[in-house]
Amino acid sequence: MIREALDGKRIVLSGATGFLGTALVERLLRQVPGCTIGVLVRPGRRGAADRVRREVLKNEAFDRLRGELGDAFADTVAGRLVAIAGDVGVDGLGLDEDGQRFLAGADVFIHSAAAVSFDSPLDQAVEINLLGPVRVVEAMKEHCPAAHLVAVSTSYVAGTRRGKALETTLDATPYAPDVDWRAEVAAARRTRADLDSASRSPQMLAELHKRARQELGGAGVPLLAERTERLRLEWVKDGLVDAGVARASSLGWPDAYPYTKALGERALLQHRGDVPVSIVRPSIIESALADPRPGWIRGFRMADPIIISYARGLLKEFPGIPEGIVDVIPVDLVVAAIIDVAATGPDPAGPSVYQVASGSRNPLRYGQLVDHVRTFFTANPIHDAEGQPIEVPEWSFPGRGRVQAQLKRAEKLLTAGERALQALPLRGSQAEYAARLEERRDQVERALEYVELYGHYTETEAIFQVDRLLALHRSLPEEDQRDFGCDPAVVDWASYIGDTYLPAVVDHSRVKMTPGKKTGLSRADRGRKAILSPDRHLAAFDLENTLIASNVVDSFSWLATRRLDGRDRVRFVAKTLREAPGLLALDRKDRGDFLRHFYRRYGGAPVAAVEADVWDLWAEHLMNNAFPAGLRRVRRHRELGHRTILITGALDMLVEPVKPLFDEVVAAHMRQDGGRYTGELVEAPSTGEARALAIREYCAAEGLELDQCVAYADSASDLPMLEVVGHPVAVNAEAKLAAIARKRGWHTEGWKRDPGAPRTGPISRRASFLLAGQRKAGV
């Protein structure tokens, strides 16, 4: 019946790049061979057809069909699947003439496109979930008024009600106040405009710039500006998310998703005219029971990150009612129900509703789910980086408020600890403490996000009725019940969770499930191998605290005191220490200004004497503070045929002894007058974005590819230099850079002084450490 009813039919489908839409395309192609499918997708830069190939057909959901058809797969798809450029977020769907012609011949329109995230910005959810169905039905009224619209909604339009939630339209069974959806649209758009305007106020921009500087330090104006703008956009988005939750909660829905879906249903029914409409309301859609294969899933679903966090020992409790129902439904049952509704046609009596849910027919209790999850991960534990099994905690069922309060306290403490560590002059392995603390804070923030987003759904007490769904299933012939059955009773929860769902979640999450440390190359070894590949073109090096444990203050102090007696040397050190806080503050504010200010101390120094002393500086002091592994790395790059370039804010005469190691040296130049230095620089020192520009210009001149270049640096102020290349390396990173490198997965190196080298210099190591602060100066 199903195949015959849809034979020769033209079906238009929106949302094909999503989880449910991909499964629909696969099932229709594989099990309904007589239909033609038009897939409505935003075209992107390469066009709609290319996007369908990359984001739909390449998905592993099609492996089964690809295996069944073999070489005929491409021709079959080409003959039955049409890519239509369009957008449900645009009036008229943005259809071109070809799209309008295809729609004119449509028999069924399955509208499954949605902003499905529970934390979607309010305006985005309104444009897609509320106005999307209206735009679809308006286009159908113009091009195919007799076609059957199957609109996919959600069971959670019932809101936070308790008891039975019926399969009726919202005008027949209102679950929340009957608000004017047009006013809600106008208010959402106004909210975006208001937030965007507020984000541009001088006070807010100053605060955002301050936050950007706290994150990046002296990374240079372009990067700080870019980060400030990103923070502004994030602030607007977060405000829209909060506005969506607040408005939804005020009307009886947990968040913007069911709120906009409910209003979308109301708007659709008001606008449909004579277009026949059926509404399918799934509950929480999870991985496949059988089709296209057991456990198939696309992207993380609602419960997946919570379960993996629990299995990793990161989430020890989550709000919920043990006897409450977690209403999940495998995606293939939802797909079957949609196809069944499309094949049987619209109800002559008017718009009809089918809820695809398990709660009333085959309930899965929250406590039951927890038991299954704990049993699985007790028998199949995730293993940590050391290869040790992670013991899953005993799950408790606290109230949502208690869990939120605990997580917020932990977040506050971790944030304070992270800021305290970042204020200290930590480097290398010590700075990793701050990076790990930030990672832990991120985990707590994610856990809090899960609680705030999903807590409502584990505490729901609505029971979604499926009488119409079961009547539809029972009306099918035996063969169709086997191939397109939609009865939730077929799910054996113990088998599904333990044998299908959780193995799929584990596989999708790519967590370590085997004991012992990973075999093969470590992450550090893989990173080092990539960096030292013969394919690389250039290696750019910072100098101070990257190749040597020193800075411009240290070097100047050595030169200035080498001929002073003990008493004068003490006076010099004391004076320098008194000036240290001011120097550090200037350095944090602007690296270039700091260097120009500090280098004025060279004013009046005899050129010949300084140039001669520099060689002693290196021989007696800097080489004792060099990192042998760093110097070996420079030589290794040269052996591999890579170009090498040194980019530093240090003065050119101070790096003269190491110039032979590099093909190019970019350093600061000081003016001379009458054989003496004036203390003024010829041009701005190479800091921040100037370093990235130097690499770009060198590569352009030498015909080198930036993606094949490596850069080594130790400070967040060097971010432009690190970001411009394909292979950034954080060396002895200070706290901010260590956190950034960890988050972005950059390779890191911890190079040390030769332990046998003597401690030299006019200032004690502790004093020099204080002078340097948490950043290096002049690098």
Coordinates of N, CA and C in Angstrom, one line a residue, residues 236-325:
V236 N 25.2 39.4 22.1 CA 23.9 39.6 21.5 C 23.2 38.2 21.4
K237 N 23.9 37.2 21.0 CA 23.3 35.9 20.8 C 22.9 35.3 22.2
D238 N 23.7 35.5 23.2 CA 23.4 35.0 24.6 C 22.1 35.7 25.1
G239 N 22.1 37.0 24.8 CA 20.9 37.8 25.2 C 19.6 37.3 24.5
L240 N 19.7 36.9 23.2 CA 18.6 36.4 22.5 C 18.2 35.0 23.0
V241 N 19.2 34.2 23.4 CA 18.9 32.9 24.0 C 18.1 33.0 25.3
D242 N 18.7 33.9 26.2 CA 18.0 34.2 27.4 C 16.6 34.8 27.2
A243 N 16.4 35.6 26.2 CA 15.1 36.2 26.0 C 14.1 35.1 25.5
G244 N 14.6 34.2 24.7 CA 13.8 33.1 24.3 C 13.3 32.2 25.4
V245 N 14.2 31.8 26.3 CA 13.9 31.0 27.5 C 12.9 31.8 28.4
A246 N 13.2 33.1 28.6 CA 12.3 33.8 29.5 C 10.9 33.9 28.9
R247 N 10.8 34.2 27.6 CA 9.5 34.4 27.0 C 8.7 33.0 27.0
A248 N 9.4 32.0 26.6 CA 8.8 30.7 26.6 C 8.3 30.2 28.0
S249 N 9.2 30.4 29.0 CA 8.8 30.1 30.4 C 7.6 30.8 30.9
S250 N 7.5 32.1 30.5 CA 6.4 32.9 30.9 C 5.1 32.4 30.3
L251 N 5.1 31.6 29.2 CA 3.9 31.1 28.6 C 3.7 29.6 28.8
G252 N 4.6 29.0 29.6 CA 4.4 27.6 29.9 C 5.2 26.6 29.1
W253 N 6.2 27.1 28.3 CA 7.1 26.2 27.6 C 8.5 26.2 28.2
P254 N 9.3 25.2 28.1 CA 10.6 25.2 28.8 C 11.6 26.0 28.1
D255 N 11.5 26.2 26.8 CA 12.5 27.0 26.1 C 12.0 27.4 24.7
A256 N 12.8 28.0 23.9 CA 12.3 28.6 22.7 C 11.9 27.6 21.6
Y257 N 12.5 26.4 21.7 CA 12.1 25.4 20.6 C 10.7 25.0 20.7
P258 N 10.1 24.4 21.7 CA 8.7 24.1 21.7 C 7.8 25.3 21.6
Y259 N 8.2 26.4 22.2 CA 7.4 27.7 22.1 C 7.2 28.1 20.7
T260 N 8.3 28.2 19.9 CA 8.2 28.6 18.5 C 7.5 27.5 17.6
K261 N 7.7 26.3 18.0 CA 7.0 25.2 17.3 C 5.5 25.3 17.5
A262 N 5.1 25.5 18.7 CA 3.7 25.6 19.0 C 3.1 26.8 18.3
L263 N 3.7 28.0 18.3 CA 3.2 29.1 17.6 C 3.3 28.9 16.1
G264 N 4.3 28.1 15.6 CA 4.3 27.8 14.2 C 3.1 26.9 13.8
E265 N 2.7 26.0 14.6 CA 1.5 25.2 14.3 C 0.3 26.1 14.2
R266 N 0.1 27.0 15.2 CA -1.0 27.9 15.1 C -1.0 28.8 13.9
A267 N 0.2 29.4 13.6 CA 0.3 30.2 12.4 C 0.0 29.4 11.1
L268 N 0.5 28.2 11.0 CA 0.2 27.4 9.9 C -1.3 27.1 9.7
L269 N -2.0 26.8 10.7 CA -3.4 26.5 10.6 C -4.2 27.7 10.2
Q270 N -3.7 28.9 10.6 CA -4.4 30.1 10.2 C -4.1 30.5 8.8
H271 N -3.0 30.1 8.3 CA -2.6 30.5 6.9 C -2.8 29.5 5.9
R272 N -3.2 28.3 6.2 CA -3.2 27.2 5.3 C -4.2 27.3 4.1
G273 N -5.3 28.1 4.3 CA -6.3 28.2 3.3 C -6.9 26.8 3.1
D274 N -6.8 26.3 1.8 CA -7.4 25.0 1.5 C -6.3 23.9 1.3
V275 N -5.1 24.3 1.7 CA -4.0 23.3 1.6 C -4.2 22.2 2.7
P276 N -4.3 20.9 2.3 CA -4.5 19.9 3.3 C -3.2 19.7 4.1
V277 N -3.4 19.6 5.4 CA -2.3 19.6 6.4 C -2.4 18.5 7.3
S278 N -1.3 17.8 7.6 CA -1.1 16.8 8.6 C 0.1 17.3 9.5
I279 N 0.0 17.1 10.8 CA 1.1 17.5 11.7 C 1.6 16.3 12.4
V280 N 2.9 16.0 12.3 CA 3.6 14.9 13.0 C 4.4 15.5 14.1
R281 N 4.2 15.0 15.3 CA 4.9 15.5 16.5 C 5.7 14.4 17.1
P282 N 7.0 14.3 16.8 CA 7.9 13.3 17.5 C 8.2 13.8 18.9
S283 N 8.6 12.9 19.7 CA 9.1 13.3 21.0 C 10.6 13.5 20.8
I284 N 11.5 13.0 21.7 CA 12.9 13.2 21.6 C 13.5 12.1 20.6
I285 N 13.9 12.5 19.5 CA 14.4 11.6 18.5 C 15.8 11.1 18.8
E286 N 16.0 9.8 18.8 CA 17.3 9.2 19.1 C 17.7 8.3 18.0
S287 N 18.8 7.6 18.2 CA 19.5 6.8 17.1 C 18.5 5.6 16.6
A288 N 18.8 5.1 15.5 CA 17.9 4.2 14.8 C 17.8 2.9 15.5
L289 N 16.6 2.3 15.5 CA 16.4 0.9 16.0 C 16.9 -0.1 15.0
A290 N 16.6 0.1 13.7 CA 17.0 -0.8 12.6 C 17.4 -0.2 11.3
D291 N 16.8 0.9 10.9 CA 17.0 1.5 9.6 C 17.6 2.9 9.7
P292 N 18.6 3.2 8.9 CA 19.3 2.4 7.8 C 20.2 1.3 8.4
R293 N 20.5 1.4 9.7 CA 21.2 0.4 10.4 C 21.0 0.6 11.9
P294 N 21.1 -0.4 12.7 CA 20.9 -0.2 14.1 C 22.0 0.8 14.7
G295 N 21.5 1.7 15.4 CA 22.4 2.7 16.1 C 22.8 3.9 15.2
W296 N 22.3 3.9 13.9 CA 22.7 5.1 13.1 C 22.3 6.4 13.7
I297 N 23.1 7.4 13.7 CA 22.8 8.7 14.3 C 23.6 9.7 13.5
R298 N 23.1 10.9 13.5 CA 23.8 12.0 12.9 C 23.9 13.2 13.9
G299 N 25.1 13.4 14.3 CA 25.4 14.5 15.3 C 25.0 14.0 16.7
F300 N 25.3 14.8 17.7 CA 24.9 14.5 19.1 C 23.5 14.8 19.3
R301 N 22.7 13.9 19.9 CA 21.4 14.2 20.2 C 21.3 14.7 21.7
M302 N 20.1 14.9 22.2 CA 20.0 15.5 23.5 C 20.7 14.8 24.6
A303 N 20.4 13.5 24.8 CA 21.0 12.8 25.9 C 22.4 12.4 25.8
D304 N 23.0 12.4 24.6 CA 24.3 11.8 24.3 C 25.4 12.5 25.2
P305 N 25.5 13.9 25.1 CA 26.6 14.5 25.9 C 26.4 14.3 27.4
I306 N 25.2 14.2 27.9 CA 25.0 14.0 29.3 C 25.5 12.6 29.7
I307 N 25.2 11.6 28.9 CA 25.6 10.2 29.2 C 27.1 10.1 29.1
I308 N 27.7 10.7 28.1 CA 29.2 10.6 28.0 C 29.9 11.3 29.2
S309 N 29.3 12.5 29.6 CA 29.9 13.2 30.7 C 29.8 12.4 32.0
Y310 N 28.7 11.7 32.1 CA 28.5 10.8 33.3 C 29.5 9.6 33.2
A311 N 29.7 9.0 32.0 CA 30.6 7.9 31.9 C 32.0 8.3 32.1
R312 N 32.3 9.5 31.9 CA 33.7 10.0 32.1 C 33.9 10.5 33.6
G313 N 32.9 10.4 34.4 CA 33.0 10.8 35.7 C 32.9 12.3 35.9
L314 N 32.5 13.1 34.9 CA 32.5 14.5 35.0 C 31.1 15.0 35.5
L315 N 30.1 14.2 35.4 CA 28.8 14.6 35.8 C 28.2 13.5 36.8
K316 N 28.2 13.9 38.0 CA 27.9 12.9 39.1 C 26.4 12.9 39.4
E317 N 25.7 13.9 39.1 CA 24.3 13.9 39.3 C 23.6 14.8 38.3
F318 N 22.3 14.5 38.1 CA 21.5 15.3 37.1 C 20.1 15.3 37.6
P319 N 19.4 16.4 37.4 CA 18.1 16.5 37.9 C 17.1 15.6 37.2
G320 N 16.1 15.1 37.8 CA 15.1 14.3 37.2 C 14.3 13.5 38.2
I321 N 13.2 13.0 37.8 CA 12.3 12.2 38.6 C 12.4 10.8 38.3
P322 N 12.9 9.9 39.2 CA 13.2 8.5 38.8 C 12.0 7.8 38.2
E323 N 10.8 8.1 38.6 CA 9.6 7.4 38.0 C 9.1 8.2 36.8
G324 N 9.7 9.4 36.5 CA 9.3 10.1 35.4 C 9.6 9.5 34.1
I325 N 9.0 9.9 33.0 CA 9.2 9.3 31.7 C 10.1 10.1 30.9

